[in-house]
Amino acid sequence: MMYSLEAGGKRLRPILVLSAAEAVGRAEQARKLAMPVACAVEMIHTYSLIHDDLPAMDDDDFRRGKPTNHKIYGEAMAILAGDGLLTHAFFAVTRAVSLGAPPEAVLAIVSDLARLAGAPGMVGGQAADMQGEQGVTSLEELEYIHLHKTSDLLVFSVLAGARIGGASSEQLEALQRFARKLGLAFQIQDDILDLVGDAAKLGKPVQSDVEERKVTYPYLIGMEESQKLVVRLTQEAKQALAEAKLETPDTLLAIADYLMSRDH
Amino acid sequence: MMYSLEAGGKRLRPILVLSAAEAVGRAEQARKLAMPVACAVEMIHTYSLIHDDLPAMDDDDFRRGKPTNHKIYGEAMAILAGDGLLTHAFFAVTRAVSLGAPPEAVLAIVSDLARLAGAPGMVGGQAADMQGEQGVTSLEELEYIHLHKTSDLLVFSVLAGARIGGASSEQLEALQRFARKLGLAFQIQDDILDLVGDAAKLGKPVQSDVEERKVTYPYLIGMEESQKLVVRLTQEAKQALAEAKLETPDTLLAIADYLMSRDH
């Protein structure tokens, strides 16, 4: 569990939790209360990577520049490390209560996490991805996969932080749209980087999607259209962010810009 | 997910949740409020069976008289079905709030579930079991494995039901001792049945532990001592139950007696 948690990565999801909590208001206290939830979402993300890398799934040998979990500890321990991280994430969320977060907000976060990381969310996206590899994937199916496999956990991160920060239901609705667009842009950028990125910066070989015959946005609509789509989705995300009328949206805005222009 | 949930089984854990909730008091209302938690614990149990049966783990072809999940759906889908059930269990727990259960009790249940089903509990027991297969297992190590792999989820079931029923902290403490003894007796009886049971009643081949060279109580201390231990642990469980001073302990008592004498 610690090997994969400590392997690094962008920490995008915990940063989104903390940034959303701060953006709503009472920044310092919100950041403290949101920390267990920020840790929880990184545990969920890390478990999903461990399981995705398994031989029965994507069969990847490297992740974040290091051998994948099962390459070091074997398949059985990798499955259990994933199960342990997934389960512990919910323990971490409940710790926010002992720091002073309102029980109702924490229960809503538990419910959101179970929904957005589960079969109606991330797990469902991964299952659709696995099944998609066995046949033709349409643009609609690809969008379904991306929305659930990637966006849903980003949506969770932003919503959870905002809940801790005391966001109104109108703010939560606008932030959900923000995170959904951001997540789709993020995943298309991932597809693009797999084709034209730098293996050293990415920490994994490029063109692995091509080798694994994965259907991607560049494959379906071309590189130029994909790049245009990333720009458009990022603009729509920023528009939704403006509609959330946050006290200090600057960090979330900066994250949207960074994700669009990142090279790894 | 549904294939394995509907494959049957004793439903011991949900029955413990409901029985504990009723035993504390206000039986009818407690049963209604405890139902989502009863479903949740069966999802956790079922996910653990799906993952335990995988080729990288125990590599079992049959479970509850049917082909195991990965035999039907393949390894990738079996891993994801397990992940989905594990995650959805936490969603189910939060549903108790909308039925009227107190948010504080439900948060305590989420926390208990994450701890007792996670790395400090069931997942840890399974990991120790996997590692134990690679070397000599002492009686102490075997007890650790049984306590966490099996007892912890039974402890959760009894505690969760009791929390919904409104148990005092003294009652929770006594019920925890009850469930721990019961769980150990249950697992030793499992070991015994694997040696002398009826394959048709068990829904799986007998002597599979011997074939897989698993260290069991009968292997370590002999059949006669194992049978005596089941009787002694059951008596200790019933003693702890008496100390919980429940309004209507009858069903929990009957479950303890049934588990000791069961043939499958």
Short mmCIF file of C-alpha atoms in Angstrom, two decimals, chain A residues 1 47 51-52 54 56-57 75-77 79-84 86-92 94 97 102-104 106-107 110-115 117-120 123 126-128 130-131, chain B residues 1 47 51-52 54 56-57 75-77 79-84 86-92 94 97 102-104 106-107 110-115 117-120 123 126-128 130-131:
data_model
loop_
_atom_site.label_atom_id
_atom_site.label_comp_id
_atom_site.label_asym_id
_atom_site.label_seq_id
_atom_site.Cartn_x
_atom_site.Cartn_y
_atom_site.Cartn_z
CA MET A 1 0.00 0.00 0.00
CA TYR A 47 -5.83 1.50 -5.69
CA HIS A 51 -5.66 -2.96 -10.08
CA ASP A 52 -5.58 -1.47 -13.61
CA LEU A 54 -2.56 -6.14 -13.12
CA ALA A 56 -5.55 -9.55 -16.11
CA MET A 57 -6.26 -5.85 -16.77
CA GLU A 75 -0.36 -10.44 -8.01
CA ALA A 76 -2.05 -11.63 -4.82
CA MET A 77 -0.48 -8.89 -2.68
CA ILE A 79 -4.89 -7.21 -5.40
CA LEU A 80 -4.96 -7.00 -1.59
CA ALA A 81 -3.00 -3.73 -1.50
CA GLY A 82 -5.66 -2.27 -3.80
CA ASP A 83 -8.49 -3.66 -1.67
CA GLY A 84 -6.81 -2.27 1.45
CA LEU A 86 -9.92 1.31 -1.31
CA THR A 87 -11.29 0.32 2.10
CA HIS A 88 -8.99 2.63 4.07
CA ALA A 89 -10.08 5.62 1.99
CA PHE A 90 -13.47 5.45 3.69
CA PHE A 91 -11.79 5.30 7.09
CA ALA A 92 -9.81 8.43 6.20
CA THR A 94 -14.62 9.59 8.57
CA VAL A 97 -15.48 14.40 11.72
CA PRO A 102 -20.10 18.51 10.21
CA PRO A 103 -21.31 14.84 10.30
CA GLU A 104 -23.90 15.55 7.56
CA VAL A 106 -18.98 13.85 5.88
CA LEU A 107 -21.84 11.42 5.28
CA VAL A 110 -18.94 9.03 1.93
CA SER A 111 -22.02 8.61 -0.25
CA ASP A 112 -20.48 10.63 -3.14
CA LEU A 113 -17.25 8.64 -2.94
CA ALA A 114 -19.04 5.29 -2.98
CA ARG A 115 -21.12 6.38 -5.99
CA ALA A 117 -15.68 5.60 -7.37
CA GLY A 118 -18.00 2.58 -7.67
CA ALA A 119 -19.91 0.69 -10.35
CA PRO A 120 -21.95 3.77 -11.41
CA VAL A 123 -15.31 1.03 -11.66
CA GLN A 126 -12.99 0.77 -16.19
CA ALA A 127 -15.33 -2.16 -16.92
CA ALA A 128 -16.59 -0.40 -20.08
CA MET A 130 -12.10 -3.46 -20.67
CA GLN A 131 -15.13 -4.51 -22.70
CA MET B 1 -21.74 -8.32 -9.05
CA TYR B 47 -16.37 -9.23 -2.81
CA HIS B 51 -11.10 -11.86 -4.96
CA ASP B 52 -10.03 -14.85 -2.80
CA LEU B 54 -8.94 -15.54 -8.24
CA ALA B 56 -3.52 -15.31 -8.18
CA MET B 57 -5.09 -16.02 -4.77
CA GLU B 75 -10.33 -12.28 -14.30
CA ALA B 76 -10.56 -8.59 -15.20
CA MET B 77 -14.33 -8.45 -14.68
CA ILE B 79 -11.53 -8.04 -10.03
CA LEU B 80 -13.83 -5.14 -11.00
CA ALA B 81 -16.96 -6.90 -9.68
CA GLY B 82 -15.17 -7.23 -6.34
CA ASP B 83 -14.07 -3.59 -6.40
CA GLY B 84 -17.62 -2.53 -7.27
CA LEU B 86 -16.66 -3.30 -1.91
CA THR B 87 -17.31 0.31 -2.90
CA HIS B 88 -21.09 -0.06 -3.11
CA ALA B 89 -21.20 -1.48 0.43
CA PHE B 90 -20.32 1.98 1.74
CA PHE B 91 -23.08 3.52 -0.36
CA ALA B 92 -25.55 1.04 1.12
CA THR B 94 -25.17 5.64 4.07
CA VAL B 97 -29.57 7.70 7.26
CA PRO B 102 -28.89 8.74 13.49
CA PRO B 103 -26.00 10.21 11.40
CA GLU B 104 -23.53 9.65 14.27
CA VAL B 106 -24.04 5.59 10.64
CA LEU B 107 -20.67 7.37 10.63
CA VAL B 110 -18.72 3.45 8.16
CA SER B 111 -15.61 3.81 10.30
CA ASP B 112 -16.01 0.30 11.81
CA LEU B 113 -16.54 -1.24 8.37
CA ALA B 114 -13.47 0.46 6.88
CA ARG B 115 -11.34 -0.70 9.83
CA ALA B 117 -12.88 -5.03 6.50
CA GLY B 118 -9.60 -3.26 5.65
CA ALA B 119 -5.87 -3.74 6.15
CA PRO B 120 -6.13 -3.81 9.98
CA VAL B 123 -7.71 -7.69 4.14
CA GLN B 126 -6.11 -12.53 3.98
CA ALA B 127 -2.63 -11.09 3.35
CA ALA B 128 -1.26 -13.00 6.37
CA MET B 130 -1.32 -15.72 1.64
CA GLN B 131 2.10 -15.17 3.23
#
